Coordinates of C-alpha atoms in Angstrom, one line a residue:
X1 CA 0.0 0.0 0.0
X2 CA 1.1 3.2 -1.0
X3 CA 0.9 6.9 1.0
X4 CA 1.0 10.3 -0.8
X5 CA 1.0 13.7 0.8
X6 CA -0.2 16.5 -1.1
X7 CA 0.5 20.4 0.0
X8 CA -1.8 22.1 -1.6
X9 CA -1.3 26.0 -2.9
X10 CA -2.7 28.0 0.3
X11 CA -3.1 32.0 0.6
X12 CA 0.6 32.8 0.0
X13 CA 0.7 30.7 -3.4
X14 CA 3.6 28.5 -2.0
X15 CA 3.7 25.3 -1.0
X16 CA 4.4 24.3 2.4
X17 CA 6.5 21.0 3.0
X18 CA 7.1 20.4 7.5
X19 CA 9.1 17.9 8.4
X20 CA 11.2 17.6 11.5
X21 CA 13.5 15.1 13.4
X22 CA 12.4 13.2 16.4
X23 CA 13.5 10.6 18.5
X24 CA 14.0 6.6 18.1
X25 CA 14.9 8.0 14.2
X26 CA 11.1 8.2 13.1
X27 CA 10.9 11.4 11.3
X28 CA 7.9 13.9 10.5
X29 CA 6.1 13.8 13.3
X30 CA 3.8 16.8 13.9
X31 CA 4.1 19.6 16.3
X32 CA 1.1 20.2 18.1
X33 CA -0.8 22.0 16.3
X34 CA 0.9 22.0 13.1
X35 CA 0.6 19.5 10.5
X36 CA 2.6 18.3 7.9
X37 CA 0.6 18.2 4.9
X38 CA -2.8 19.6 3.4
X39 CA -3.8 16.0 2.0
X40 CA -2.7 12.5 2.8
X41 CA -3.9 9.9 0.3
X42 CA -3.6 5.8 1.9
X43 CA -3.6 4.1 -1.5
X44 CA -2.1 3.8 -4.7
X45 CA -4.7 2.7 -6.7
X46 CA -6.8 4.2 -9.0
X47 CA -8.7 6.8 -6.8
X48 CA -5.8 7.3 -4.7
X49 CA -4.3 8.4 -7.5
X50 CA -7.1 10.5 -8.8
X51 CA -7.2 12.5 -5.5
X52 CA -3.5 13.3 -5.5
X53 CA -3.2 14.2 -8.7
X54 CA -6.6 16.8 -8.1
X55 CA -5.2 18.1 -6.3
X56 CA 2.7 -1.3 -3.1
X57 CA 3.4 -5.1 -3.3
X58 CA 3.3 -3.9 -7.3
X59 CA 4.1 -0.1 -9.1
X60 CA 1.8 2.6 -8.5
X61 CA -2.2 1.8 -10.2
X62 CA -3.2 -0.6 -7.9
X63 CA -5.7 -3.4 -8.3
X64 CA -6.5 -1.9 -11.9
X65 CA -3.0 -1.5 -13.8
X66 CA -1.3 -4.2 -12.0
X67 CA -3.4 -7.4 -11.4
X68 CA -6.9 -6.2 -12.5
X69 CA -8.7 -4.0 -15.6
X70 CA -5.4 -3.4 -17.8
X71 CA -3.8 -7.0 -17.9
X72 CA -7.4 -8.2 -17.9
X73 CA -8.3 -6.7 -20.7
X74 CA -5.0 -7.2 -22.7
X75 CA -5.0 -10.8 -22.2
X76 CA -8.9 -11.4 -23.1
X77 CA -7.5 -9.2 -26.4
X78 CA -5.0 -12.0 -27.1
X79 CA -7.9 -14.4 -27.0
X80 CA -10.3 -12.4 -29.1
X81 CA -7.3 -12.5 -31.4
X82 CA -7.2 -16.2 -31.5
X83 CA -10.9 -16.3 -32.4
X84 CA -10.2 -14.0 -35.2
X85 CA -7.8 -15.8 -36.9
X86 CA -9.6 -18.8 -36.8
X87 CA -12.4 -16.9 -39.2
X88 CA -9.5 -15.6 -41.4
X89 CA -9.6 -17.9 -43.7
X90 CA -13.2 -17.3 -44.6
X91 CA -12.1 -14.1 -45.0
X92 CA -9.2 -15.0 -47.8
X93 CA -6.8 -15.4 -45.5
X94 CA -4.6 -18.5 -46.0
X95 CA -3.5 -19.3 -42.4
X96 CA -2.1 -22.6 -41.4
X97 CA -4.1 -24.3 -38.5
X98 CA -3.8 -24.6 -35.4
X99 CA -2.0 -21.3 -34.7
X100 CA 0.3 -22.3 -31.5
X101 CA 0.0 -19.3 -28.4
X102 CA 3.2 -18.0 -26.6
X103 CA 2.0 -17.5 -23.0
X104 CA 5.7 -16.7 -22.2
X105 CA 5.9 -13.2 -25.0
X106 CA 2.0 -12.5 -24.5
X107 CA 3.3 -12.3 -20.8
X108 CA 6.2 -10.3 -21.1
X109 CA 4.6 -7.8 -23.5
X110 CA 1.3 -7.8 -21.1
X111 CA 3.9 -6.8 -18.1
X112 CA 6.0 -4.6 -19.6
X113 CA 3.1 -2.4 -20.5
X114 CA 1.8 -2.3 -16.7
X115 CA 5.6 -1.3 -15.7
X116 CA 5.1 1.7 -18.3
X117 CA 1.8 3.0 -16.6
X118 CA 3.8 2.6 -13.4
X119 CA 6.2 4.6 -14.5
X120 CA 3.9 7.3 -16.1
X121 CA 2.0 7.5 -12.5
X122 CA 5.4 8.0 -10.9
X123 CA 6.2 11.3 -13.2
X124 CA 2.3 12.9 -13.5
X125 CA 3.1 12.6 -9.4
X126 CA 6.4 14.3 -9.8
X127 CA 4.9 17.0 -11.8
X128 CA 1.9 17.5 -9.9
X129 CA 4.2 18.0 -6.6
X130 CA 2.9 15.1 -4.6
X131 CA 5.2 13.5 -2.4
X132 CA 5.4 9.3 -3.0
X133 CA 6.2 7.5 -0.4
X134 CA 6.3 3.7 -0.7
X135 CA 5.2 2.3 2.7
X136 CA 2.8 0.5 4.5
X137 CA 0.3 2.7 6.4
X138 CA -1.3 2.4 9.5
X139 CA -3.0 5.3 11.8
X140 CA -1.7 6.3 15.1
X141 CA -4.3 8.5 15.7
X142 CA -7.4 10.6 13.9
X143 CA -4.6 13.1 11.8
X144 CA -1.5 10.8 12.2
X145 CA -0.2 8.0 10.0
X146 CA 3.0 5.3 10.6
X147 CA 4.6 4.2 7.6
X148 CA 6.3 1.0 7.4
X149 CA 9.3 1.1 4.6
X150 CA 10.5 -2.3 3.0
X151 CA 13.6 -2.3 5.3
X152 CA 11.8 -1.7 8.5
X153 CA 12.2 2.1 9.2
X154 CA 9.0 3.7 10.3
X155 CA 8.0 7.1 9.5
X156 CA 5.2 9.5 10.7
X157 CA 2.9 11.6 8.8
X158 CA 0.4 14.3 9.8
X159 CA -2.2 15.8 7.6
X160 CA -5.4 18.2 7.8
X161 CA -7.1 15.8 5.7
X162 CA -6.7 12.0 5.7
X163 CA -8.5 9.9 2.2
X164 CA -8.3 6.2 2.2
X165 CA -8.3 4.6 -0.9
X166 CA -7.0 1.4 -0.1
X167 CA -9.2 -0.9 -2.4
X168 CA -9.0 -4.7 -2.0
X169 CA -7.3 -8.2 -2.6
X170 CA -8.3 -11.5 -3.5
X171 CA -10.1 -14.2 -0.8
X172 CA -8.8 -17.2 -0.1
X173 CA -10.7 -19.9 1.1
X174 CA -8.4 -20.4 4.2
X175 CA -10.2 -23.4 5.3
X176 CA -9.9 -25.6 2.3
X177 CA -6.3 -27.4 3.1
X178 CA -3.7 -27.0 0.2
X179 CA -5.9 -23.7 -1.0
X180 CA -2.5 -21.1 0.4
X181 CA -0.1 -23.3 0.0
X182 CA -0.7 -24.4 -3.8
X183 CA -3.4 -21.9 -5.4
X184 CA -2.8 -18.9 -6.7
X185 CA -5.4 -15.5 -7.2
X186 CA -5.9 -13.0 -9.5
X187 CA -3.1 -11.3 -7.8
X188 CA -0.7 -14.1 -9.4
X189 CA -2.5 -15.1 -12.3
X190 CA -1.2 -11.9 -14.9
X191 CA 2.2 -12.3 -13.8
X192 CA 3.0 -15.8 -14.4
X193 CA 6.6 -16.5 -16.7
X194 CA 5.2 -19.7 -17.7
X195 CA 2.1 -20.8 -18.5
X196 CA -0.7 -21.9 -15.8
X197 CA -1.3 -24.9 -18.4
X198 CA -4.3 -27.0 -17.3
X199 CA -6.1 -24.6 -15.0
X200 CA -9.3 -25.4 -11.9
X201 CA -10.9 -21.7 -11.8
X202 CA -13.0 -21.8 -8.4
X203 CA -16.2 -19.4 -8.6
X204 CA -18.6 -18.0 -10.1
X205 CA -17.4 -14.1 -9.8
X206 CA -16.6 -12.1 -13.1
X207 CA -13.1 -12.2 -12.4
X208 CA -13.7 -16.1 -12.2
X209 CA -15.5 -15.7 -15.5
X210 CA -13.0 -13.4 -17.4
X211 CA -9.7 -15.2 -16.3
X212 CA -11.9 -18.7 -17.6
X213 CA -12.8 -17.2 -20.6
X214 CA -9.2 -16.0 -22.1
X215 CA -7.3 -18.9 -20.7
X216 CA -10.1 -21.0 -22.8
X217 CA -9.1 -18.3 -25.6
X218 CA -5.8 -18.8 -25.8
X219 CA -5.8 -22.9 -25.8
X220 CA -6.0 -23.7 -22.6
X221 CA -8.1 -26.8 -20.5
X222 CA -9.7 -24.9 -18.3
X223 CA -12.6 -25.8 -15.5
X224 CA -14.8 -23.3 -14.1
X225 CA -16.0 -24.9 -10.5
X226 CA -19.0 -23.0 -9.2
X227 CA -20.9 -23.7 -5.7
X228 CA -24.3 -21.9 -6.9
X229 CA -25.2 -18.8 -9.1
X230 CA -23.3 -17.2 -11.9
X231 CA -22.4 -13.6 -11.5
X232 CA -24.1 -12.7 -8.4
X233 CA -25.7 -9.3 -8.7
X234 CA -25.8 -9.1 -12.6
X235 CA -28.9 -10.0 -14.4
X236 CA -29.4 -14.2 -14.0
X237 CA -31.1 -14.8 -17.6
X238 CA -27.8 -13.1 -19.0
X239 CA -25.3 -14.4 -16.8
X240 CA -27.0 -18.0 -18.0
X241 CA -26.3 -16.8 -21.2
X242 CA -22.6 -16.3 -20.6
X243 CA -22.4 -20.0 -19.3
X244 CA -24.0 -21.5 -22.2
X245 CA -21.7 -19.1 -24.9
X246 CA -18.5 -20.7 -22.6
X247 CA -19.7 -24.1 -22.6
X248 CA -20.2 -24.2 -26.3
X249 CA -16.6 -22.4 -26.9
X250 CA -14.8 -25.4 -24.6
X251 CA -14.7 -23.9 -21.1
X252 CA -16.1 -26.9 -18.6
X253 CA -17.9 -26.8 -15.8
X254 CA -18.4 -28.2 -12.6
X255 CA -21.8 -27.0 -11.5
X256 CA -23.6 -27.1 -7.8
X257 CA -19.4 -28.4 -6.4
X258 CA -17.1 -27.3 -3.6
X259 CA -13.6 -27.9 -3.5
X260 CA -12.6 -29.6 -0.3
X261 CA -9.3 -30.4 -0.4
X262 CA -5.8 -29.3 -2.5
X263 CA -2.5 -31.4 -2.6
X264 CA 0.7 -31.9 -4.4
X265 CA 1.3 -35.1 -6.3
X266 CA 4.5 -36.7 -6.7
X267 CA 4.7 -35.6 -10.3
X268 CA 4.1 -31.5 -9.4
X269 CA 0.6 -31.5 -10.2
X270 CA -2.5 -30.8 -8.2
X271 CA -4.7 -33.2 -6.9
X272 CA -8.1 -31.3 -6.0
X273 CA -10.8 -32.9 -4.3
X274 CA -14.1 -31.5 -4.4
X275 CA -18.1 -32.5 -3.1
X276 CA -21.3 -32.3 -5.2
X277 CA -23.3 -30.4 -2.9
X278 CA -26.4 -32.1 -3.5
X279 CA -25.4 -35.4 -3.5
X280 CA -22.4 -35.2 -1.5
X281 CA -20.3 -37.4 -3.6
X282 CA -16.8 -36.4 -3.7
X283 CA -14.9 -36.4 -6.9
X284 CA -11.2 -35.3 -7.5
X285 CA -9.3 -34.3 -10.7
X286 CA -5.9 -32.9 -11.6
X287 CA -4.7 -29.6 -12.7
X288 CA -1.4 -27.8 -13.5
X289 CA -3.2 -24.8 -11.8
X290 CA -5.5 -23.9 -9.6
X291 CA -6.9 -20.5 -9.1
X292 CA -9.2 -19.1 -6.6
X293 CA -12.0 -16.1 -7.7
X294 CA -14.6 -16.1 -4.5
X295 CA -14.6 -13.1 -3.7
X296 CA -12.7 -9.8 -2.7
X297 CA -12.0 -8.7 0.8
X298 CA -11.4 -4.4 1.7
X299 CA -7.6 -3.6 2.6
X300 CA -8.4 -2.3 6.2
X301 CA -7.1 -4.8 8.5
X302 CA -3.7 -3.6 9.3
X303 CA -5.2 0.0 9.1
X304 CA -6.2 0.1 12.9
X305 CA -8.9 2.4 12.0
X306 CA -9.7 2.2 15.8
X307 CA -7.2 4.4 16.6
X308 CA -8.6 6.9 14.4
X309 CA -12.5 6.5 15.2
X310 CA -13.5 5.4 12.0
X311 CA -16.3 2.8 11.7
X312 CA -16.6 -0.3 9.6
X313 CA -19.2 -2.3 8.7
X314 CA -19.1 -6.0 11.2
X315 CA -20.0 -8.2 8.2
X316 CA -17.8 -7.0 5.4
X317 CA -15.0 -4.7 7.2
X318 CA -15.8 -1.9 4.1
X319 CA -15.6 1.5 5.6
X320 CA -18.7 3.6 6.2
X321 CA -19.5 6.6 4.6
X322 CA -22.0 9.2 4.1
X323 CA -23.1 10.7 0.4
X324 CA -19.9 12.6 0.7
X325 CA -17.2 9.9 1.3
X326 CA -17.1 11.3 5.1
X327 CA -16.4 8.6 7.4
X328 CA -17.5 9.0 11.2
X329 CA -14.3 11.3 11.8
X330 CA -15.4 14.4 10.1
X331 CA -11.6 15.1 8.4
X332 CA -11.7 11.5 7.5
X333 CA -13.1 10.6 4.1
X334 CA -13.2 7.1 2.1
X335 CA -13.5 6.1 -1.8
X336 CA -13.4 3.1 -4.3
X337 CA -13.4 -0.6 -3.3
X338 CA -13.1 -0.2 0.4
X339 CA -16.0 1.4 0.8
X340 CA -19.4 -0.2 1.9
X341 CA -22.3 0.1 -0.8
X342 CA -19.9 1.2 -3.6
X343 CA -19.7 -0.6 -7.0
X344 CA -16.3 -2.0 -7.3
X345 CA -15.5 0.0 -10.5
X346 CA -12.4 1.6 -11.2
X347 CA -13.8 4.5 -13.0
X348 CA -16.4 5.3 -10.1
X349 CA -13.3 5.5 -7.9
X350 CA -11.5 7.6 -10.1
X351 CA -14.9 10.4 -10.3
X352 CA -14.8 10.0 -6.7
X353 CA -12.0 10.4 -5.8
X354 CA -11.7 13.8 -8.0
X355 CA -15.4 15.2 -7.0
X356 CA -14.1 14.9 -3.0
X357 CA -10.6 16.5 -3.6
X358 CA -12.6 20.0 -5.7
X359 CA -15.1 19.8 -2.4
X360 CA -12.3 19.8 0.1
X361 CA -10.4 22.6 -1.5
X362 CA -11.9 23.7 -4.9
X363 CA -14.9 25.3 -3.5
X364 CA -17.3 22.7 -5.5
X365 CA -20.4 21.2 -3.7
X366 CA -20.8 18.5 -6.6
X367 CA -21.2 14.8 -5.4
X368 CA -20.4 11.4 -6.8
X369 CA -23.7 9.5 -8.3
X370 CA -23.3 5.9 -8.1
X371 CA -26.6 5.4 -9.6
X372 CA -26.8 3.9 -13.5
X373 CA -23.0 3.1 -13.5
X374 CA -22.2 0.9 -16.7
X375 CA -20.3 -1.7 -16.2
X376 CA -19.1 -4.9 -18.4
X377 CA -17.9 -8.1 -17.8
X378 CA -15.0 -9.0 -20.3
X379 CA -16.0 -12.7 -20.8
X380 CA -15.0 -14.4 -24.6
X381 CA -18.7 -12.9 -25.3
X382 CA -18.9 -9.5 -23.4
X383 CA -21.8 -8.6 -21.2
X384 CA -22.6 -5.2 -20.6
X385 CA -25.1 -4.1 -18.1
X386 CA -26.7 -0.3 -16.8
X387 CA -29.2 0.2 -14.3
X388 CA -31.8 -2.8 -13.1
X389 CA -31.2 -6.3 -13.6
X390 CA -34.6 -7.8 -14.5
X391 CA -34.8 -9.1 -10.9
X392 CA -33.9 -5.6 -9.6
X393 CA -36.9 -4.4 -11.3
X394 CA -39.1 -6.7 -10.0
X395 CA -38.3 -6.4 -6.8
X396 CA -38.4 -2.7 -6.9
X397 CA -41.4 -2.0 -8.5
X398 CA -43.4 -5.5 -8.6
X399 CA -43.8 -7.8 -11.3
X400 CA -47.0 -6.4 -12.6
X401 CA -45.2 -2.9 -13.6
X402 CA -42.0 -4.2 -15.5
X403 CA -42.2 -4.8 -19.5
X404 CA -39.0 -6.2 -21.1
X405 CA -38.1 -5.7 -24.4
X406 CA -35.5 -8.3 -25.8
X407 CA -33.9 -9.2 -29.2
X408 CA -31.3 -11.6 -30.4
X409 CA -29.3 -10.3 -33.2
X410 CA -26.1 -11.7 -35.4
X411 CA -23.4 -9.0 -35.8
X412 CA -22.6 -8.6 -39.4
X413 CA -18.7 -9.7 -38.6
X414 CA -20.6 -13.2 -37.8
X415 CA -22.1 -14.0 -41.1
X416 CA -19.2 -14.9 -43.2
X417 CA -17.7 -17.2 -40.9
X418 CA -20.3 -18.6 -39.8
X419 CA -20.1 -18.1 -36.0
X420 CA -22.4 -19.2 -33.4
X421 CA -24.6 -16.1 -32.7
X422 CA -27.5 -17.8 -30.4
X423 CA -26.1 -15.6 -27.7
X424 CA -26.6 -12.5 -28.7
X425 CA -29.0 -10.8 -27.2
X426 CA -29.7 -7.5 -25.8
X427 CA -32.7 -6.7 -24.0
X428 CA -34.3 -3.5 -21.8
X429 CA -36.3 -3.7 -19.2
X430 CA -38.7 -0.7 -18.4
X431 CA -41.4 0.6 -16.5
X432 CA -44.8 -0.6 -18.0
X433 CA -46.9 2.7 -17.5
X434 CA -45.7 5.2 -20.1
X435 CA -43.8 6.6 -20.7
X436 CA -41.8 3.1 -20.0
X437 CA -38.7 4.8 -18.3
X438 CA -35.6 2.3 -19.3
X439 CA -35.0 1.2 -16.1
X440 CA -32.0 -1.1 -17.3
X441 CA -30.4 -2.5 -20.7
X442 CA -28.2 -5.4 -20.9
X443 CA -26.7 -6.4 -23.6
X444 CA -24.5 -10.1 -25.1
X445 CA -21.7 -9.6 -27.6
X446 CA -19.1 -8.0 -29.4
X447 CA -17.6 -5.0 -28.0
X448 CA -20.1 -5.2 -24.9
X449 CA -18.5 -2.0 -23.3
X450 CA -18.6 0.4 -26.3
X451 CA -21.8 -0.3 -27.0
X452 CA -23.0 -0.2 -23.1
X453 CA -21.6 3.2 -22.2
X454 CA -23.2 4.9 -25.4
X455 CA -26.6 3.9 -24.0
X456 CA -25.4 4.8 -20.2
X457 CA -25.5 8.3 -21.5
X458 CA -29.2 7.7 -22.8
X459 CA -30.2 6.2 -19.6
X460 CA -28.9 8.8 -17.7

């Protein structure tokens, strides 16, 4: 986790930077009083970054550039690429097949890329005269942080105005045995030098999903294990959709299971044993790989938020905040994936993050809405989603009052070669009384997220 201080431009146009000496060789410790910065920022992420620049384990970008959105993306590219060349030769194209993938230069490229935005966040820092510092934060009390530095030495920072934006990090099912010792997350997954070769993807999240899908993409046997529903929270008659479009492209799946049990074999491969939770046979297989997507848990723990006052929620240890990302200590504020109620989105975190920063010193009153966010799920056929999910809709407003509109369609880019386009499908569902207010669209297929966040602005 990264820190970074901000001294904002006060009455006298100049920036003020306070740091003193004290004792035991911890240094910038406060006077009382007198603080040492305008703006402290706990996270390197995406909205931490958006708030510094208003105004880690990995480089600077957090979840997003290093393990999350921009290797995500990249490597469901290489897939989509794979799919492509297969229509080529309808197309004219003579292309000898099978086309063989290079996990080892798709890697390397994928990485070196993420190092650049690291990089690029390190000098828009620079220029933007925010102070980096690479530590591990905890509070010592309501204005004051401790940083921890990679060699041990400690360092205290003081600020009028404290912002955590530490995000998340993968769950791991610490009471399967084997599951920490020999399964990696998607914290692992981007970075691999070699390929994860045959590959047990536990759960039924989109990150579960979207990993599936491109390592399906790019040649790979991969199993998709999943304990009950498909994408939790997203529309169910589209997330079946999803399943059936990966099934009939070669991802498996292991429906209604739970994995009990991981070890090493003799040979280096993974013996998992898992239990069909409705008959309770148990069942084992092997893998090369075996990577666990259940979920996301907030950054807090080593916070000790305590020591500053600010409240969390029992169930999910997300931080509590008001329509202005205040926390229950008033100088105290909260954005992105740590945050209870919030949509795990990068770009919410980012609009966030800025909005906050112009109230706090720009004189703006505007706040974040986090209603009709778009948002898609990067699977080998992209689902893209705004507002209500049929069930949503329903709930909110009763059965009786919701119409739904729905088409399938082919994409013209289908037709030559002949692709399966039974999938495709878009569909709106809307208030019944006119003027049928769009209370959410969702749409299956090519370029999911282009086509979603045109329509966002519609919605909106």
């Amino acid at each position: 986790m990264a820190a970074m201080a901000v001294a904002l431009r006060g009455l006298g146009g100049r920036f003020r930077w306070r740091t003193q000496a004290v004792a035991g060789g911890v240094r910038g410790a406060a006077r009382a009083g007198q603080r040492d910065y305008d703006l402290l920022v706990i996270g390197g992420g995406s909205g931490g970054l958006a708030c510094a620049k208003e105004g880690t384990r990995w480089g600077l970008g957090g979840t997003c550039v290093n393990v999350g959105c921009i290797p995500k993306k990249l490597m469901h590219q290489a897939a989509l690429l794979g799919g492509l060349i297969q229509d080529a030769p309808h197309y004219g194209w003579e292309v000898a097949q099978p086309v063989p993938h290079d996990w080892r230069k798709m890697a390397e490229a994928v990485q070196n890329h993420v190092k650049s935005l690291n990089w690029g966040h390190r000098v828009q820092l620079q220029d933007r005269k925010v102070k980096y510092f690479n530590i591990k934060a905890s509070f010592v009390d309501e204005h004051t942080v401790c940083g921890v530095a990679k060699g041990g030495k400690e360092i205290l920072l003081s600020a009028d105005h404290i912002i955590i934006a530490t995000g998340g990090r993968p769950r791991y099912p610490t009471h399967i045995e084997g599951a920490l010792e020999y399964g990696i997350t998607s914290d692992d997954i981007f970075w691999l030098k070699e390929s994860p070769g045959k590959t047990l993807v536990v759960g039924a999240s989109y990150v579960a999903l979207e990993c599936a899908g491109f390592l399906t993409g790019i040649g790979l046997d991969t199993t998709v294990m999943i304990r009950s529903i498909p994408l939790r929270g997203f529309d169910q008659q589209m997330s079946s959709m999803v399943i059936e479009h990966m099934a009939s492209h070669g991802t498996q799946f292991l429906r209604g299971c739970a994995p009990s049990r991981v070890r090493r074999l003799p040979d280096g491969h993974l013996q998992v044993t898992w239990e069909d939770c409705t008959t309770g046979k148990e069942d084992t297989g092997t893998f090369d790989t075996v990577l666990w997507a259940i979920g996301r848990v907030p950054d807090t723990r080593s916070l000790n938020l305590e020591k500053a006052g600010v409240d969390t929620s029992p169930d999910t240890q997300k931080i509590l905040v008001d329509s202005r990302e205040g926390t229950s200590v008033p100088h105290i504020y909260a954005i992105g994936d740590v945050v209870e109620g919030r949509p795990e989105l990068t770009p919410t975190a980012i609009m966030a993050g800025r909005l906050l920063v112009q109230r706090l010193f720009g004189g703006s009153s505007d706040l974040m809405d986090y209603d009709n966010v778009p948002t898609t799920v990067f699977t080998p056929l992209e689902y893209g989603c705004v507002g209500l999910s049929e069930e949503e809709a329903v709930a909110r407003h009763g059965q009786e009052h919701v119409e739904v509109y729905h088409a399938h369609y082919k994409p013209l880019e289908f037709t030559v070669a002949g692709r399966d386009a039974s999938q495709c499908y878009v569909k709106m569902v809307c208030l019944r009384e006119p003027p049928q207010l769009v209370l959410g669209l969702h749409f299956l297929g090519p370029n999911a997220g282009e086509v979603t966040q045109g329509f966002a602005l519609g919605i909106k």
